[in-house]
PDB file of C-alpha atoms in Angstrom:
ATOM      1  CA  UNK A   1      95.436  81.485 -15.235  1.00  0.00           C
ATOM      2  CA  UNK A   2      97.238  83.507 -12.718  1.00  0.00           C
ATOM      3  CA  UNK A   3      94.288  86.611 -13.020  1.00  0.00           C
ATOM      4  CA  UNK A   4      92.318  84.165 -11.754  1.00  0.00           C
ATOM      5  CA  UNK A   5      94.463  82.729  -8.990  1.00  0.00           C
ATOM      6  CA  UNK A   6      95.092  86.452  -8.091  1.00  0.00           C
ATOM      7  CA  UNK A   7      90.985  87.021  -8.260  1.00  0.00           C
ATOM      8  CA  UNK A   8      90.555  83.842  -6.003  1.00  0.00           C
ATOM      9  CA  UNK A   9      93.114  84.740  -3.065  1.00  0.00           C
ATOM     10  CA  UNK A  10      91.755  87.867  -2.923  1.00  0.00           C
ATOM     11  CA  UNK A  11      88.178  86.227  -2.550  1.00  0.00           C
ATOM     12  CA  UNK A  12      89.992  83.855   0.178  1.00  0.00           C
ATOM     13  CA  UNK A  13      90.947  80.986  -1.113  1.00  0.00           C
ATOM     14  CA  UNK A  14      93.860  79.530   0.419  1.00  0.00           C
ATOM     15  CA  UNK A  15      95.088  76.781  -2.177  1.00  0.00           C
ATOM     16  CA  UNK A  16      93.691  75.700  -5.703  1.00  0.00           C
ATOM     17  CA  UNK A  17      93.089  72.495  -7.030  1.00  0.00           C
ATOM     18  CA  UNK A  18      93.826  72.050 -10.762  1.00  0.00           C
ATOM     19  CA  UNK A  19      92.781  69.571 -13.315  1.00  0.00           C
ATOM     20  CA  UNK A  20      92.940  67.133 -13.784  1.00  0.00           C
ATOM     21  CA  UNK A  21      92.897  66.496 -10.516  1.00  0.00           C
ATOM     22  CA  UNK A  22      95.602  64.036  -9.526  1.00  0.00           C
ATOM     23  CA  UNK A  23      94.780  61.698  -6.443  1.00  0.00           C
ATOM     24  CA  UNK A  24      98.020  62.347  -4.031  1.00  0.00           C
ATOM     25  CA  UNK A  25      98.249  66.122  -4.486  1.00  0.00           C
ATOM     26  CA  UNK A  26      94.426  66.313  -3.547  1.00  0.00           C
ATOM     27  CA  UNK A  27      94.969  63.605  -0.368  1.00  0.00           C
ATOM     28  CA  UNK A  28      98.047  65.788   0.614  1.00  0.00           C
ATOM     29  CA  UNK A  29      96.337  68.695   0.198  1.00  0.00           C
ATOM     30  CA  UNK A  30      93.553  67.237   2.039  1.00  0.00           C
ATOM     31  CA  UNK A  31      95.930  66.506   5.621  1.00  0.00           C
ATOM     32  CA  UNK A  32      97.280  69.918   4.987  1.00  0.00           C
ATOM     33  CA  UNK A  33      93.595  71.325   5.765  1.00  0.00           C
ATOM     34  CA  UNK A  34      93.138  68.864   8.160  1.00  0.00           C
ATOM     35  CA  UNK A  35      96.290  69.467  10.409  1.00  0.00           C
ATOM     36  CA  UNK A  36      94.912  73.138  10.268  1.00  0.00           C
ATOM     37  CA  UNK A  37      91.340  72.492  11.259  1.00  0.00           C
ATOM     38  CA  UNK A  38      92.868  70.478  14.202  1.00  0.00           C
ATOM     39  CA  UNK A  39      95.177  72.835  15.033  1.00  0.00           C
ATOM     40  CA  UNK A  40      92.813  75.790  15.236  1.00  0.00           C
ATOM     41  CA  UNK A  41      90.616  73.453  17.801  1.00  0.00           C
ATOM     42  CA  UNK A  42      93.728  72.908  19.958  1.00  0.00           C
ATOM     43  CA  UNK A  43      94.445  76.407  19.925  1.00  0.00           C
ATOM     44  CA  UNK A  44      90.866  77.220  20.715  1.00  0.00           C
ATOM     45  CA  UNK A  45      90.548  74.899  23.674  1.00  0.00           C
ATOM     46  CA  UNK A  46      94.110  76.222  24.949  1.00  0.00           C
ATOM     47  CA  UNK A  47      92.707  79.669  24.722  1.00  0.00           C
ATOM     48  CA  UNK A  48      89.528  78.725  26.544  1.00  0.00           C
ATOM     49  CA  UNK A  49      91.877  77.012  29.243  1.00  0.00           C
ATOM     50  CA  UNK A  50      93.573  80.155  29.361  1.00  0.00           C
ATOM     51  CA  UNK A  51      90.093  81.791  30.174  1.00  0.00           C
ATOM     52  CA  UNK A  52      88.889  79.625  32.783  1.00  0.00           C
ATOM     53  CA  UNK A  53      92.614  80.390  34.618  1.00  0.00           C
ATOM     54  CA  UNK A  54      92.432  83.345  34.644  1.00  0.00           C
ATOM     55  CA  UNK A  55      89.027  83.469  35.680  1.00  0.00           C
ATOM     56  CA  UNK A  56      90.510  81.441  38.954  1.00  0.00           C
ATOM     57  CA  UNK A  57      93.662  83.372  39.658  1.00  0.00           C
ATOM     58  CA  UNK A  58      91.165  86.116  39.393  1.00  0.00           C
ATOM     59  CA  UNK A  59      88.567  84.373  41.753  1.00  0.00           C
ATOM     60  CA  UNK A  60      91.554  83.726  44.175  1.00  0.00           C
ATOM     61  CA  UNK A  61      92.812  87.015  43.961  1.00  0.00           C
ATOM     62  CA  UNK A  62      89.794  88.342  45.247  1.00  0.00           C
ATOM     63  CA  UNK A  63      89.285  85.650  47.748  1.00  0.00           C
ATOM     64  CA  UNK A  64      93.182  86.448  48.904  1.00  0.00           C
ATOM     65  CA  UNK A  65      92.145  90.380  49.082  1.00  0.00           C
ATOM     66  CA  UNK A  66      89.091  89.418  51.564  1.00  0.00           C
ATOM     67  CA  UNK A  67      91.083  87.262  53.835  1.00  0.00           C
ATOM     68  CA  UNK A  68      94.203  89.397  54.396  1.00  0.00           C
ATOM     69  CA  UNK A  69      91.712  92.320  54.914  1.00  0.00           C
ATOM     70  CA  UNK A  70      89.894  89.959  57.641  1.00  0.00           C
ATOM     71  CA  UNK A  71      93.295  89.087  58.932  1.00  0.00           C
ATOM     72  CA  UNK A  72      94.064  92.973  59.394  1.00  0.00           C
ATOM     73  CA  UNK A  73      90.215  93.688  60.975  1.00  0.00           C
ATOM     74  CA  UNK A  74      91.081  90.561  63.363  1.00  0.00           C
ATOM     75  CA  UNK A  75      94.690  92.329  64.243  1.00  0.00           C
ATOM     76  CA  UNK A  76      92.938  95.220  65.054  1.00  0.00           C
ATOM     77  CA  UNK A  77      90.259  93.585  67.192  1.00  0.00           C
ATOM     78  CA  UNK A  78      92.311  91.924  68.618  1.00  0.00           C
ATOM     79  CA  UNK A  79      94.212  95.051  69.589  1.00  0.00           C
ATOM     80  CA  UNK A  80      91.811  96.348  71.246  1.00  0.00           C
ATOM     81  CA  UNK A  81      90.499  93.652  73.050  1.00  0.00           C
ATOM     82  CA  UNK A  82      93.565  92.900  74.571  1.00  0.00           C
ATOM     83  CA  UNK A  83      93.701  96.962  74.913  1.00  0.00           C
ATOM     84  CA  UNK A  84      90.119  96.915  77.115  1.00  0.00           C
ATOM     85  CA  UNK A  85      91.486  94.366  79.117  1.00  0.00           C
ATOM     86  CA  UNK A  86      94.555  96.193  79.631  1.00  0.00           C
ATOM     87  CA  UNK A  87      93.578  99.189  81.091  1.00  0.00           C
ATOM     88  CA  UNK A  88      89.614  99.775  80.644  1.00  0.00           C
ATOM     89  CA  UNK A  89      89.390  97.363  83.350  1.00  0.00           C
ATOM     90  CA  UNK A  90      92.617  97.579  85.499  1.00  0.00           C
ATOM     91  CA  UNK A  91      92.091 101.176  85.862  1.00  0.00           C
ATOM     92  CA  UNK A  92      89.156 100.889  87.944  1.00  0.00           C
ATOM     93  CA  UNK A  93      89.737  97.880  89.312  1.00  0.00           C
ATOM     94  CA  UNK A  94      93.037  99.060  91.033  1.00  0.00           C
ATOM     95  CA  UNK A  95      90.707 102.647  91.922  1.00  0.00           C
ATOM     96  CA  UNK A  96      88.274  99.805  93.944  1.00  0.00           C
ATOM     97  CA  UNK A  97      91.406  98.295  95.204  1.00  0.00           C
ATOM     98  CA  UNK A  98      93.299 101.585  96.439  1.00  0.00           C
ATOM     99  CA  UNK A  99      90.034 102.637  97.817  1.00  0.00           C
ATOM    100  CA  UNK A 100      89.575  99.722 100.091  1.00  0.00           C
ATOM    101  CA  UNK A 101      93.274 100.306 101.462  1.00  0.00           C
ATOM    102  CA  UNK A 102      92.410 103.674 102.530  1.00  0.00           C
ATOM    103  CA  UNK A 103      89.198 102.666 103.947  1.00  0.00           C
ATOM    104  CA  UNK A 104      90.896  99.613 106.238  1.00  0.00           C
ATOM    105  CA  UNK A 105      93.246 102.449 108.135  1.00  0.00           C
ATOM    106  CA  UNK A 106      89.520 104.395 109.070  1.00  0.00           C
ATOM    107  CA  UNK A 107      88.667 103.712 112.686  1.00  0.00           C
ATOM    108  CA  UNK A 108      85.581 101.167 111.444  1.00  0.00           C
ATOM    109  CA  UNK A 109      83.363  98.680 113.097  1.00  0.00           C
ATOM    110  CA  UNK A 110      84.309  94.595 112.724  1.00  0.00           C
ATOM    111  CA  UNK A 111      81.272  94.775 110.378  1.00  0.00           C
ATOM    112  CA  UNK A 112      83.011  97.445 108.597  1.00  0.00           C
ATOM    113  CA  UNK A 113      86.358  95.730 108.237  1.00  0.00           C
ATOM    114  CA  UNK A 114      84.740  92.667 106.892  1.00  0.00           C
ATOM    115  CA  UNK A 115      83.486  94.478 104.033  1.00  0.00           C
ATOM    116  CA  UNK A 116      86.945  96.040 103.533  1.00  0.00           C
ATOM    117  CA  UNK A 117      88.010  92.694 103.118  1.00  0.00           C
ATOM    118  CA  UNK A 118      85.538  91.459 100.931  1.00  0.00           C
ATOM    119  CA  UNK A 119      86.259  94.065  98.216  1.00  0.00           C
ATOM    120  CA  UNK A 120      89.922  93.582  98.949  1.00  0.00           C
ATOM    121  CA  UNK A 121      89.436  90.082  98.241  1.00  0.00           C
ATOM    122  CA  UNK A 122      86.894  90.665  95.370  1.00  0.00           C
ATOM    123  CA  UNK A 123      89.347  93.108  93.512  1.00  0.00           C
ATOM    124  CA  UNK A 124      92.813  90.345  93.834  1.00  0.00           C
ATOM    125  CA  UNK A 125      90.531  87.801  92.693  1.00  0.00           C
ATOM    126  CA  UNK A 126      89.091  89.920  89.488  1.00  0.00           C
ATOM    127  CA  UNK A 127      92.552  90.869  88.686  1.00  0.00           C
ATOM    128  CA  UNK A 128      93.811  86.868  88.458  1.00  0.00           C
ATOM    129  CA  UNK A 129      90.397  86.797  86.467  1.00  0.00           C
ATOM    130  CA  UNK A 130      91.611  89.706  83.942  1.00  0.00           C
ATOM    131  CA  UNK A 131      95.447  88.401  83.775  1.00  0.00           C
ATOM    132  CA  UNK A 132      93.858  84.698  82.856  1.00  0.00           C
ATOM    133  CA  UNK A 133      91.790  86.093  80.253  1.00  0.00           C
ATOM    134  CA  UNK A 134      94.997  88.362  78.836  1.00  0.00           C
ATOM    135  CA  UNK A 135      97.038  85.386  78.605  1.00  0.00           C
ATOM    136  CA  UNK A 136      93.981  83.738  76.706  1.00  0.00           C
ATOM    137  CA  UNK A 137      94.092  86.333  74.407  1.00  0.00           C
ATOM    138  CA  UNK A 138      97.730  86.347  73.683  1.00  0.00           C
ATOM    139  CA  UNK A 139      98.123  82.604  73.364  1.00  0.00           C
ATOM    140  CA  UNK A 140      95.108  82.109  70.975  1.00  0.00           C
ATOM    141  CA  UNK A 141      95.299  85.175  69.251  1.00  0.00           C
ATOM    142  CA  UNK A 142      98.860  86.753  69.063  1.00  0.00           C
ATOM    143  CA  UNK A 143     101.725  85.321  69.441  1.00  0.00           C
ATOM    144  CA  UNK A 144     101.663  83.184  72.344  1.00  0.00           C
ATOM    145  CA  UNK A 145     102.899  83.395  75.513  1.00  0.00           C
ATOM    146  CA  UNK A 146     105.930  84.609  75.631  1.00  0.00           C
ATOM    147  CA  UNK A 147     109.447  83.677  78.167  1.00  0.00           C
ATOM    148  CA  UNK A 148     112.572  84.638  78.702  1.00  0.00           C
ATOM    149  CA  UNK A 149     114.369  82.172  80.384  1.00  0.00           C
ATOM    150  CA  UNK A 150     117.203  82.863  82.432  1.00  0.00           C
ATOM    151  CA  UNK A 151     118.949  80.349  85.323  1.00  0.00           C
ATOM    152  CA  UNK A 152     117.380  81.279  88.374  1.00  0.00           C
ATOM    153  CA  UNK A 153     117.438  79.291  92.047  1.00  0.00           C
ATOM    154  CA  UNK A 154     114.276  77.941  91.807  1.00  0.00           C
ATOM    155  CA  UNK A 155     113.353  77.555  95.267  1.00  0.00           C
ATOM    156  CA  UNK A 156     112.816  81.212  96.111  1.00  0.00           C
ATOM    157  CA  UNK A 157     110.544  81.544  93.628  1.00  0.00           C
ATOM    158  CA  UNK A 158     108.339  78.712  94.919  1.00  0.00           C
ATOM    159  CA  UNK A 159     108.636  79.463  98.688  1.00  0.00           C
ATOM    160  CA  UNK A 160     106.773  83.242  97.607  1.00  0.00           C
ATOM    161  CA  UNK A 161     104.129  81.415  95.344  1.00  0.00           C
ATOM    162  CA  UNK A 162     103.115  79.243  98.476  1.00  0.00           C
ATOM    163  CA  UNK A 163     103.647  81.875 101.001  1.00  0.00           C
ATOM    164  CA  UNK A 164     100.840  83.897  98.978  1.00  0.00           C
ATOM    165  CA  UNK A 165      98.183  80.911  98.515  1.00  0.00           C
ATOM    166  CA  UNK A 166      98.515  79.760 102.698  1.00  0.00           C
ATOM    167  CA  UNK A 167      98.086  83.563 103.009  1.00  0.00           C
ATOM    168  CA  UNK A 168      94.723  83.412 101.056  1.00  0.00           C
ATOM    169  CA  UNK A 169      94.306  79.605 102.522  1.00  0.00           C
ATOM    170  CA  UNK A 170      94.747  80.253 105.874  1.00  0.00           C
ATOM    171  CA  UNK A 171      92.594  77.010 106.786  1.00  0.00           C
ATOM    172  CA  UNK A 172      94.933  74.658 104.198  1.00  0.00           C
ATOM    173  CA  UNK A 173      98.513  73.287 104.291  1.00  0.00           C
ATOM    174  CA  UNK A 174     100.561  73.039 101.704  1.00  0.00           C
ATOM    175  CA  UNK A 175     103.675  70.235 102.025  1.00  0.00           C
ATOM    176  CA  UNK A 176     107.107  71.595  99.981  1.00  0.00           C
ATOM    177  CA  UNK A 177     109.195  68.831  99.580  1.00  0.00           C
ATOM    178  CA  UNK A 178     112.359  70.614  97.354  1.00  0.00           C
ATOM    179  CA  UNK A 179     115.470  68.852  95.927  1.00  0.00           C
ATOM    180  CA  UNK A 180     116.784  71.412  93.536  1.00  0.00           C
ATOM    181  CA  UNK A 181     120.443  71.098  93.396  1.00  0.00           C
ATOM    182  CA  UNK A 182     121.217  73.143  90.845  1.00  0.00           C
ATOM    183  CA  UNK A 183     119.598  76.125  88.628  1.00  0.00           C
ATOM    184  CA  UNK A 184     116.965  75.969  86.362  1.00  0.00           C
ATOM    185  CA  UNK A 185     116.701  77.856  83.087  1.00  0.00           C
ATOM    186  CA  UNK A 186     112.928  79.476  83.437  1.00  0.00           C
ATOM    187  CA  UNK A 187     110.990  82.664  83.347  1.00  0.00           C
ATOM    188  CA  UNK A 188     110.732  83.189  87.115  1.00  0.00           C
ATOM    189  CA  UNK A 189     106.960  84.971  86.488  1.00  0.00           C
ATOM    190  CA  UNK A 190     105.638  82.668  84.492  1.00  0.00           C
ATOM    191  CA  UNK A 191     106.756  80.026  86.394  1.00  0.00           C
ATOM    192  CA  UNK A 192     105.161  81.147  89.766  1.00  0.00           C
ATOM    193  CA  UNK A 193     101.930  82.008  87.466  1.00  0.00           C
ATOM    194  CA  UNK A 194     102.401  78.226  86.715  1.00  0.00           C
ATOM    195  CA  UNK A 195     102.668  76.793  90.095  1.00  0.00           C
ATOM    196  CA  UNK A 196     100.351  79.128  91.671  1.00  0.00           C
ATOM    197  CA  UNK A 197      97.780  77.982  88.916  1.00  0.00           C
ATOM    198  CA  UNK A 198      98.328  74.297  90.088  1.00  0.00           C
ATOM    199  CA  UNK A 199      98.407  74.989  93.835  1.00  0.00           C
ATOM    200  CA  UNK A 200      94.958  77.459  93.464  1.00  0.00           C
ATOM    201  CA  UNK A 201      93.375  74.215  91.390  1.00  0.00           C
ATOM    202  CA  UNK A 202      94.842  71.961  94.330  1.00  0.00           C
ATOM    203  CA  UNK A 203      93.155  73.662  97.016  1.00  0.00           C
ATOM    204  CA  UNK A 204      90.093  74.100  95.121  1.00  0.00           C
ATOM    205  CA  UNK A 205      89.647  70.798  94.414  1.00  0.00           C
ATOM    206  CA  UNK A 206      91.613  68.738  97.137  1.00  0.00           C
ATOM    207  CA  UNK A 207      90.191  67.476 100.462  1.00  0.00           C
ATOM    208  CA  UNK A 208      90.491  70.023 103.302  1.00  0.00           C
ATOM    209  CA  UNK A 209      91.896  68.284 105.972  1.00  0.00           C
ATOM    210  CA  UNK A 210      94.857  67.100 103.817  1.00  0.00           C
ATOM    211  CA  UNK A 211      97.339  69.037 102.696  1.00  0.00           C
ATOM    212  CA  UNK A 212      98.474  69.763  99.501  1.00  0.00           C
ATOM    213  CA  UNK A 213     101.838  68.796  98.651  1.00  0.00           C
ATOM    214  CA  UNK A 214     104.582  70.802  95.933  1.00  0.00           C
ATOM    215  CA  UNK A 215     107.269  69.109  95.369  1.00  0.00           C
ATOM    216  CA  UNK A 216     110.269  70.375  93.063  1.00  0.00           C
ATOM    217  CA  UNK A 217     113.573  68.117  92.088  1.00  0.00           C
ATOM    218  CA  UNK A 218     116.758  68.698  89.289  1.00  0.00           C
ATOM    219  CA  UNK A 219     117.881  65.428  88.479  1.00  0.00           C
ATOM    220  CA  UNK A 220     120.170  64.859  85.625  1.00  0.00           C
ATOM    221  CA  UNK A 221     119.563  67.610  82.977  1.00  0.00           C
ATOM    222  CA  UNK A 222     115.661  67.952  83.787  1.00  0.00           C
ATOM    223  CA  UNK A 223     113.192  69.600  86.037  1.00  0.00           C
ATOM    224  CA  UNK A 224     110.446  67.848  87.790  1.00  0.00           C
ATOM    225  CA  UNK A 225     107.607  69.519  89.487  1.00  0.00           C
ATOM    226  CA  UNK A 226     104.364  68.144  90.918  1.00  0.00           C
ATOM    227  CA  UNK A 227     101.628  69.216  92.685  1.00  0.00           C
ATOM    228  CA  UNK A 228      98.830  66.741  94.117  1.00  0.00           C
ATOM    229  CA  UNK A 229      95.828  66.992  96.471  1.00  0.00           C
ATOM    230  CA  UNK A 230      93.862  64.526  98.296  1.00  0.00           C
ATOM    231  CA  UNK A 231      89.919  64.323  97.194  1.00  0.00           C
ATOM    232  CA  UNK A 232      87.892  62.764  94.649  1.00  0.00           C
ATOM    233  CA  UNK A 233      89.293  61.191  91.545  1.00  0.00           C
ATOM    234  CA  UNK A 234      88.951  63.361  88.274  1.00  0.00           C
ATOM    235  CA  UNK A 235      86.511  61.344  86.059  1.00  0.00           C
ATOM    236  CA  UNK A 236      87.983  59.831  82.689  1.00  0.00           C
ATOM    237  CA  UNK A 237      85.817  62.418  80.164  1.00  0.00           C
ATOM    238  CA  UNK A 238      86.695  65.590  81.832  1.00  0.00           C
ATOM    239  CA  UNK A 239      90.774  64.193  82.351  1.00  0.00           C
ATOM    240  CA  UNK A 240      90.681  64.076  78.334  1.00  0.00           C
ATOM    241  CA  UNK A 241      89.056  67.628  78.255  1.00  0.00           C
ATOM    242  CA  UNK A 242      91.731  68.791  81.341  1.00  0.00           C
ATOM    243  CA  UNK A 243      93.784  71.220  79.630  1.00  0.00           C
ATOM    244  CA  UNK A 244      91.260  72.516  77.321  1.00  0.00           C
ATOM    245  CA  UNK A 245      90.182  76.458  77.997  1.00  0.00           C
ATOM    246  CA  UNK A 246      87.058  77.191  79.909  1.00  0.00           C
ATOM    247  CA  UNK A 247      86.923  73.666  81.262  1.00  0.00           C
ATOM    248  CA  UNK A 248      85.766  73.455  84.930  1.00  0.00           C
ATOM    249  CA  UNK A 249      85.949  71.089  87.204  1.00  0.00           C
ATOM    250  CA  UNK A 250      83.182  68.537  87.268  1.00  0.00           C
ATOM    251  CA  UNK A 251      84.132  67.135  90.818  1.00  0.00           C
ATOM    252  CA  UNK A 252      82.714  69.962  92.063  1.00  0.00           C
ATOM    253  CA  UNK A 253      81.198  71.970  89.223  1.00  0.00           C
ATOM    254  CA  UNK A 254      80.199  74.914  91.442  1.00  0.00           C
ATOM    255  CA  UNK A 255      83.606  76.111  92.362  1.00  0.00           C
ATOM    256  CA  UNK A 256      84.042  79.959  90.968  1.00  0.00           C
ATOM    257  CA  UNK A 257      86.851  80.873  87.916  1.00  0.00           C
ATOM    258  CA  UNK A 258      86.889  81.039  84.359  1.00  0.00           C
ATOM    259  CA  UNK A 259      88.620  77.279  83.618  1.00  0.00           C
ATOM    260  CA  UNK A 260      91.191  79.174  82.184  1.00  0.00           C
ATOM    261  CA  UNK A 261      93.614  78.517  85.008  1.00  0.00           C
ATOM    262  CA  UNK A 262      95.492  74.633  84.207  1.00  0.00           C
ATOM    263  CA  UNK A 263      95.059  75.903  79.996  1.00  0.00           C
ATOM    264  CA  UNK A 264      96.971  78.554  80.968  1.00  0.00           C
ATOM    265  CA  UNK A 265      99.449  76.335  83.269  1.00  0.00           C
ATOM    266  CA  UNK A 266     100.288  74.008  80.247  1.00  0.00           C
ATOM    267  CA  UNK A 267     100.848  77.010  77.413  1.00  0.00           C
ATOM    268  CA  UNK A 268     103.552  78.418  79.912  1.00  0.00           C
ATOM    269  CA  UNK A 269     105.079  74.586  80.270  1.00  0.00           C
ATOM    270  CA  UNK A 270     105.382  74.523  76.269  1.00  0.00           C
ATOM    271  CA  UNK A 271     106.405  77.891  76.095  1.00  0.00           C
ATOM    272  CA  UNK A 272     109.199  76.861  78.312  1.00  0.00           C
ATOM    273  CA  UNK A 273     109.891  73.924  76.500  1.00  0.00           C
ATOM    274  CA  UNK A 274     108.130  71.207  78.616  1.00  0.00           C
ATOM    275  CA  UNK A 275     105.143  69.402  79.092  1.00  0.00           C
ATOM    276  CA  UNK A 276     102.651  69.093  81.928  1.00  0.00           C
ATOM    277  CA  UNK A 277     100.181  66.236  82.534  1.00  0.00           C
ATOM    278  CA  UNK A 278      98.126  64.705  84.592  1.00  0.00           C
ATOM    279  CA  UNK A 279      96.556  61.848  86.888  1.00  0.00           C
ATOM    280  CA  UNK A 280      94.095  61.031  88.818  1.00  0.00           C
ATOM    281  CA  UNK A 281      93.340  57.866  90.903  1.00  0.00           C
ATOM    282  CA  UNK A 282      90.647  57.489  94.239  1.00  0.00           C
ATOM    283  CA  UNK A 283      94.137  58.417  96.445  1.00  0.00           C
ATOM    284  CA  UNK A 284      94.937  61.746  94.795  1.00  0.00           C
ATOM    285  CA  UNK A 285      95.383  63.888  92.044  1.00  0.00           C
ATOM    286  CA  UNK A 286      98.769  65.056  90.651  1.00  0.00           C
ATOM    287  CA  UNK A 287      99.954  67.494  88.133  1.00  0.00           C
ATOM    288  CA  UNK A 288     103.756  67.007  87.220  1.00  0.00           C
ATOM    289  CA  UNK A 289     105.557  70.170  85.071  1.00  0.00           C
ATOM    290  CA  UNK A 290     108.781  67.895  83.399  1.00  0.00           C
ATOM    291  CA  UNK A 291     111.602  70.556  81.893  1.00  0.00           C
ATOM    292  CA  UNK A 292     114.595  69.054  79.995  1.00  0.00           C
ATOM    293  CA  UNK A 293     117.104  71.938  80.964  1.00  0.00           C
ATOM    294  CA  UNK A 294     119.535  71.617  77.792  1.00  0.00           C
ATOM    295  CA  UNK A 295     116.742  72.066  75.448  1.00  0.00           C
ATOM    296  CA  UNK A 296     115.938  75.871  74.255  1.00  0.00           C
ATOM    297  CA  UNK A 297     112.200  76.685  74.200  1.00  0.00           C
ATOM    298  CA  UNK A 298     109.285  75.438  71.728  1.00  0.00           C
ATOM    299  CA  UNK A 299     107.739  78.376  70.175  1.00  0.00           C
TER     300      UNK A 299
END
């Protein structure tokens, strides 16, 4: 009776069957529970799905918070490496180098000039050291290295780059052979650090009693600039290794620097926009710069 019903739902039933029992009402009745049961599992499993997502964006979260705060620690180191190159070592570098200028104008003895010279020499060649490792720093970790390039008469520009390395060369030659009929659009100090990378590798590497030859051309709408040397071919294992930093030489493996200087030479050519390559054969050893002057700048 319904007291009982009543007695029964508040025990937890959830349906009665009656008698006599009658076969379809009990197999409907039957699916009804079943479609439950089933649904309860597929809620279950959705919920533990839920879980184990969570659980992830959680995991990821975290993971997210440890990188970013690496990213910022990098930054920061970064900061201050550049920051110690900057000026923790300029500083007295340029107090060796000011020093030595006001030591050359003493009355001293040939022995005492020659040491003059030394340091003079010592301190311009730490500085290139410094601005190569800079530039390192920047490309790999900041932003690159940056141009701003503006049409400028080229020739100039190379003229004072080669005017500088005979002055530190004064035993080598270096051939110009310039065709530059028009402007070029390029960042007039990178673009000497460039060519005065090449030339330096050129008369590092190159036979002495040949010169080394620049040449420069504007044909069309590009710029094409070379440099080659006499001397010993560059083997085939360190030409696929060329442009890679802190690669030396393996010609002549004893020559001073930091490798840094034809990596450096090929991340101001893409900065610009162009590419620089190189080969190397038993007669010489050339490095052409190529700069399509219509197209803006790769970054």
């Amino acid at each position: 009776d319904g007291r009982r019903r009543f007695r029964g739902y508040e025990a937890g039933a959830v349906d009665f069957i009656q008698k006599p029992i009658e076969p379809d009402v009990l197999r409907s009745k039957a699916n009804v529970f079943f479609e439950l049961h089933r649904q309860r599992q597929q809620l279950a499993a959705q919920r533990d799905q839920l879980e184990a997502h969570a659980q992830a964006l959680q995991a990821l979260e975290q993971l997210t918070r440890r990188e970013l705060l690496h990213e910022q620690e990098t930054a920061r180191l970064r900061e201050q490496f550049i920051a110690v190159l900057g000026h923790d070592l300029r500083n007295p570098l340029a107090s060796i180098g000011g020093a030595a200028r006001l030591l050359r104008k003493e009355s001293l003895s040939e022995r005492g000039r020659h040491v003059i010279q030394l340091m003079e020499a010592s301190a311009v060649r730490m500085a290139g050291l410094i601005d190569d490792v800079m530039d390192f720093a920047r490309g790999r970790l900041g932003g690159g290295i940056v141009v701003e390039r503006r049409p400028h008469d080229l020739e100039p520009i190379l003229r004072q780059v080669v005017e500088e390395l005979e002055a530190s060369h004064p035993d080598r030659r270096i051939e110009c052979d310039f065709q530059l009929t028009a402007p070029a659009p390029v960042d007039p100090g990178r673009l000497s650090q460039l060519v005065s990378n090449l030339l330096a590798n050129a008369l590092t590497y190159g036979t002495e009693e040949a010169p080394v030859r620049l040449a420069a051309a504007v044909t069309g709408e590009r710029l094409t600039l070379s440099v080659a040397n006499s001397g010993p071919p560059i083997p085939p294992a360190a030409m696929q290794r060329l442009f890679q930093p802190f690669v030396r030489g393996e010609v002549q493996p004893s020559q001073g620097g930091l490798g840094l200087g034809l990596h450096i030479a090929s991340e101001i050519a893409r900065a610009h926009g162009g590419e620089l390559s190189a080969s190397s054969c038993p007669q010489e050893t050339r490095f052409t710069f190529t700069l399509p002057l219509t197209d803006p700048p790769r970054l």
